[in-house]
Tab-separated table of C-alpha atoms in Angstrom:
chain	number	residue	atom	x	y	z
A	206	UNK	CA	151.516	105.895	83.634
A	207	UNK	CA	151.930	102.232	82.917
A	208	UNK	CA	149.353	99.610	83.870
A	209	UNK	CA	148.954	95.864	83.683
A	210	UNK	CA	145.757	93.861	83.366
A	211	UNK	CA	145.452	90.175	84.090
A	212	UNK	CA	141.883	89.371	83.026
A	213	UNK	CA	141.684	85.985	84.751
A	214	UNK	CA	141.617	86.043	88.538
A	215	UNK	CA	141.501	82.265	88.871
A	216	UNK	CA	142.256	79.468	86.408
A	217	UNK	CA	141.877	75.739	86.979
A	218	UNK	CA	143.561	73.161	84.786
A	219	UNK	CA	144.175	69.439	84.960
A	220	UNK	CA	147.668	68.155	85.450
A	221	UNK	CA	149.266	67.566	82.071
A	222	UNK	CA	147.050	70.075	80.289
A	223	UNK	CA	148.419	73.136	78.560
A	224	UNK	CA	148.252	76.539	80.184
A	225	UNK	CA	147.988	80.116	78.996
A	226	UNK	CA	147.785	83.064	81.385
A	227	UNK	CA	146.858	86.378	79.857
A	228	UNK	CA	148.532	89.715	80.425
A	229	UNK	CA	147.845	93.041	78.766
A	230	UNK	CA	149.887	96.137	79.431
A	231	UNK	CA	149.657	99.825	78.792
A	232	UNK	CA	152.867	101.774	78.412
A	233	UNK	CA	153.902	104.524	76.061
A	234	UNK	CA	157.361	103.299	75.191
A	235	UNK	CA	159.030	99.939	74.700
A	236	UNK	CA	158.122	97.983	77.791
A	237	UNK	CA	160.195	95.777	79.973
A	238	UNK	CA	157.902	92.857	80.812
A	239	UNK	CA	158.123	90.192	83.469
A	240	UNK	CA	156.302	87.228	84.896
A	241	UNK	CA	156.723	86.373	88.566
A	242	UNK	CA	155.329	83.430	90.501
A	243	UNK	CA	154.358	83.453	94.162
A	244	UNK	CA	153.820	80.191	95.988
A	245	UNK	CA	152.237	80.142	99.456
A	246	UNK	CA	154.800	81.159	102.054
A	247	UNK	CA	157.370	81.905	99.392
A	248	UNK	CA	158.745	85.112	98.001
A	249	UNK	CA	158.018	86.215	94.463
A	250	UNK	CA	160.276	84.453	91.991
A	251	UNK	CA	161.122	85.684	88.510
A	252	UNK	CA	159.955	83.262	85.806
A	253	UNK	CA	161.033	85.165	82.734
A	254	UNK	CA	161.541	88.613	81.279
A	255	UNK	CA	161.383	90.477	77.989
A	256	UNK	CA	163.512	93.474	77.178
A	257	UNK	CA	163.998	93.381	73.407
A	258	UNK	CA	164.769	91.074	70.519
A	259	UNK	CA	163.101	87.727	70.085
A	260	UNK	CA	159.470	88.077	71.071
A	261	UNK	CA	159.263	84.513	72.374
A	262	UNK	CA	161.157	84.228	75.636
A	263	UNK	CA	161.940	81.123	77.592
A	264	UNK	CA	161.944	81.021	81.337
A	265	UNK	CA	162.463	78.652	84.199
A	266	UNK	CA	160.310	75.630	84.998
A	267	UNK	CA	159.360	75.125	81.337
A	268	UNK	CA	157.455	78.402	80.994
A	269	UNK	CA	157.554	80.676	77.967
A	270	UNK	CA	155.922	83.964	77.061
A	271	UNK	CA	155.291	85.776	73.824
A	272	UNK	CA	155.417	89.548	73.434
A	273	UNK	CA	152.897	90.873	70.928
A	274	UNK	CA	153.261	94.594	70.487
A	275	UNK	CA	150.174	94.897	68.267
A	276	UNK	CA	148.017	93.394	71.004
A	277	UNK	CA	149.905	94.907	73.957
A	278	UNK	CA	150.081	91.418	75.377
A	279	UNK	CA	152.631	89.213	77.089
A	280	UNK	CA	150.903	85.892	77.700
A	281	UNK	CA	152.525	83.137	79.712
A	282	UNK	CA	152.348	79.564	78.450
A	283	UNK	CA	153.324	76.077	79.484
A	284	UNK	CA	152.668	72.994	77.345
A	285	UNK	CA	152.080	70.591	80.221
A	286	UNK	CA	151.238	71.723	83.729
A	287	UNK	CA	152.551	69.943	86.830
A	288	UNK	CA	150.829	69.921	90.211
A	289	UNK	CA	153.743	71.921	91.609
A	290	UNK	CA	152.865	74.807	89.272
A	291	UNK	CA	149.870	75.686	91.452
A	292	UNK	CA	150.601	79.217	92.636
A	293	UNK	CA	149.755	82.845	91.918
A	294	UNK	CA	151.263	84.394	88.825
A	295	UNK	CA	151.940	88.077	88.349
A	296	UNK	CA	152.687	89.963	85.178
A	297	UNK	CA	154.636	93.203	85.582
A	298	UNK	CA	155.891	96.066	83.476
A	299	UNK	CA	159.031	98.017	84.241
A	300	UNK	CA	159.681	101.655	83.615
A	301	UNK	CA	162.015	102.356	80.727
A	302	UNK	CA	165.771	102.692	80.900
A	303	UNK	CA	167.009	104.979	83.601
A	304	UNK	CA	169.027	104.106	86.639
A	305	UNK	CA	166.645	105.415	89.246
A	306	UNK	CA	163.681	103.588	87.821
A	307	UNK	CA	165.147	100.129	87.716
A	308	UNK	CA	163.102	97.824	89.851
A	309	UNK	CA	160.058	100.061	89.931
A	310	UNK	CA	157.574	97.586	88.597
A	311	UNK	CA	153.855	97.868	88.062
A	312	UNK	CA	152.203	94.536	88.740
A	313	UNK	CA	148.918	93.112	87.585
A	314	UNK	CA	146.394	91.779	90.081
A	315	UNK	CA	147.602	88.243	89.657
A	316	UNK	CA	146.112	84.972	88.434
A	317	UNK	CA	145.688	82.094	90.845
A	318	UNK	CA	146.386	78.745	89.204
A	319	UNK	CA	144.810	75.598	90.602
A	320	UNK	CA	145.953	72.252	89.219
A	321	UNK	CA	143.680	69.225	89.474
A	322	UNK	CA	145.245	65.750	89.541
B	261	UNK	CA	173.597	83.406	98.717
B	262	UNK	CA	171.167	83.343	101.608
B	263	UNK	CA	168.406	85.296	99.908
B	264	UNK	CA	166.481	88.339	101.084
B	265	UNK	CA	165.488	88.065	104.725
B	266	UNK	CA	162.590	89.933	106.325
B	267	UNK	CA	161.636	90.215	109.987
B	268	UNK	CA	159.273	89.815	111.610
B	269	UNK	CA	157.275	87.574	109.327
B	270	UNK	CA	154.034	88.424	111.068
B	271	UNK	CA	153.062	91.397	113.194
B	272	UNK	CA	149.728	92.015	114.847
B	273	UNK	CA	149.277	95.436	116.399
B	274	UNK	CA	146.593	97.731	117.647
B	275	UNK	CA	145.583	100.824	115.763
B	276	UNK	CA	147.737	103.778	116.701
B	277	UNK	CA	150.840	101.750	117.540
B	278	UNK	CA	154.145	102.030	115.705
B	279	UNK	CA	155.692	99.076	113.906
B	280	UNK	CA	159.051	98.507	112.288
B	281	UNK	CA	160.055	95.933	109.710
B	282	UNK	CA	163.577	94.950	108.816
B	283	UNK	CA	164.968	93.741	105.515
B	284	UNK	CA	168.374	92.187	104.941
B	285	UNK	CA	169.077	92.084	101.201
B	286	UNK	CA	171.380	89.741	99.359
B	287	UNK	CA	174.802	90.883	100.443
B	288	UNK	CA	176.238	92.029	97.119
B	289	UNK	CA	173.064	93.832	96.029
B	290	UNK	CA	173.196	97.592	96.372
B	291	UNK	CA	169.619	98.279	95.305
B	292	UNK	CA	166.773	97.700	97.731
B	293	UNK	CA	163.036	98.125	97.253
B	294	UNK	CA	159.932	98.059	99.412
B	295	UNK	CA	156.588	96.997	98.003
B	296	UNK	CA	153.185	96.565	99.628
B	297	UNK	CA	150.727	93.845	98.711
B	298	UNK	CA	147.123	93.793	99.874
B	299	UNK	CA	144.789	90.851	99.575
B	300	UNK	CA	143.851	90.094	95.999
B	301	UNK	CA	146.203	92.676	94.553
B	302	UNK	CA	149.635	92.666	93.037
B	303	UNK	CA	152.548	94.299	94.807
B	304	UNK	CA	152.700	98.097	94.726
B	305	UNK	CA	155.966	100.002	94.713
B	306	UNK	CA	156.682	102.035	97.842
B	307	UNK	CA	160.297	103.138	97.756
B	308	UNK	CA	163.770	102.419	96.417
B	309	UNK	CA	167.315	102.750	97.752
B	310	UNK	CA	170.594	102.698	95.958
B	311	UNK	CA	173.166	102.094	98.657
B	312	UNK	CA	172.064	104.373	101.514
B	313	UNK	CA	170.327	106.931	99.321
B	314	UNK	CA	166.558	106.835	99.049
B	315	UNK	CA	166.088	107.743	95.412
B	316	UNK	CA	162.390	107.344	94.851
B	317	UNK	CA	159.238	107.303	96.949
B	318	UNK	CA	155.711	106.481	95.899
B	319	UNK	CA	152.771	108.699	96.743
B	320	UNK	CA	151.512	105.650	98.648
B	321	UNK	CA	154.183	106.353	101.223
B	322	UNK	CA	152.391	108.794	103.492
B	323	UNK	CA	154.197	110.834	106.117
B	324	UNK	CA	153.466	108.078	108.648
B	325	UNK	CA	155.835	105.824	106.734
B	326	UNK	CA	159.588	106.164	106.860
B	327	UNK	CA	162.238	103.944	105.362
B	328	UNK	CA	165.943	103.978	106.016
B	329	UNK	CA	169.018	102.161	104.876
B	330	UNK	CA	171.660	103.748	107.076
B	331	UNK	CA	174.767	101.903	105.969
B	332	UNK	CA	173.663	100.713	102.597
B	333	UNK	CA	173.068	97.211	103.884
B	334	UNK	CA	169.874	96.352	105.790
B	335	UNK	CA	166.792	98.556	105.626
B	336	UNK	CA	163.956	99.357	107.992
B	337	UNK	CA	160.408	100.408	107.218
B	338	UNK	CA	158.599	102.111	110.078
B	339	UNK	CA	154.901	102.842	110.181
B	340	UNK	CA	153.791	105.299	112.830
B	341	UNK	CA	150.269	105.550	114.238
B	342	UNK	CA	149.126	102.498	112.329
B	343	UNK	CA	145.675	102.415	110.775
B	344	UNK	CA	143.582	99.435	109.759
B	345	UNK	CA	144.223	100.317	106.121
B	346	UNK	CA	147.900	99.632	106.676
B	347	UNK	CA	147.163	95.932	107.019
B	348	UNK	CA	149.079	94.305	104.182
B	349	UNK	CA	152.095	92.230	103.272
B	350	UNK	CA	155.224	94.358	103.096
B	351	UNK	CA	157.694	92.975	100.615
B	352	UNK	CA	161.358	93.766	100.356
B	353	UNK	CA	163.415	93.073	97.255
B	354	UNK	CA	166.978	93.653	96.195
B	355	UNK	CA	168.870	93.700	92.939
B	356	UNK	CA	172.460	94.094	91.854
B	357	UNK	CA	173.445	97.293	90.139
B	358	UNK	CA	175.737	96.140	87.416
B	359	UNK	CA	174.817	92.562	86.660
B	360	UNK	CA	171.108	92.953	87.037
B	361	UNK	CA	168.794	94.061	84.318
B	362	UNK	CA	165.738	96.170	84.945
B	363	UNK	CA	163.281	94.415	87.159
B	364	UNK	CA	165.339	91.383	88.099
B	365	UNK	CA	164.283	91.658	91.674
B	366	UNK	CA	164.907	89.080	94.349
B	367	UNK	CA	162.067	89.169	96.844
B	368	UNK	CA	161.922	88.213	100.478
B	369	UNK	CA	159.017	86.249	101.897
B	370	UNK	CA	157.401	89.399	103.226
B	371	UNK	CA	156.252	90.758	106.561
B	372	UNK	CA	152.530	90.511	107.135
B	373	UNK	CA	150.998	93.320	109.169
B	374	UNK	CA	147.578	93.070	110.776
B	375	UNK	CA	146.216	96.194	112.438
B	376	UNK	CA	143.317	95.577	114.806
C-alpha cells in the first residue's frame, strides 16, 4: 500500500523568505503525486500535480515541486513567501492508472505554514 | 461553476444518534468521493461513486456508515448510532470523468461532526 510522509508538522518563515516543504512517498509503481493547500474555512485546493515527464512541475500561486525518484520525494518550493500563503499543505499520492481508482488519494499528515511579517 | 457544496457545515450530536450529510458536486462531474479528516491528520478516503454506482469503499467505512448517490447527482453520507470516534470533518470531492486526470479533485468545505 502507498504511504506519504510529511516530516515537518509546523514550519514558520518570514514573509519574503524562500520555502521548502518536504514530502516522501512509498509506492511500488510510478506514482501520481499532488500538493493540496487548505486554508481555514476553505476546501482543499490543488496546487500542482505530477504524472510523468518533466520532474519539475509548476503550480498555481507561484509554487513548484520537484519529483526525485531516487529519493522518493516530491518537495514543494516557493522562492518568496507571501502572508497569504499561511495555510496547511498536504502532499498526496494517487493509485496508478485504473478507472475505479482515480481520486483515491493517500494524504500525508500535513504541514502547517505560519508566515511572520 | 458553483463549486462543491456540503451541508450542514457543522453538526453536534449525542452519542447513539444518527446523522446525515449531503454533498452537491460540481454539476458536470460524474465522480464523487467522501473523505474523513481528523484533527492533525490528512484526509482519508472513505468511498467513491461514478454516477450512481458506488465503486469502492474503504475498510474505514464500517457498517454504521452508508453512502448513496441515488440519481448520480447529490450524495448523502449517513452515520448510524454515532460514536465519539466518529467526530471528524467529512469532506466531499468531485471530479470530471473525461477531462480530469487522476486526483484532480475539487473539494467542498467539509461538514464537521462533533459527537458528545
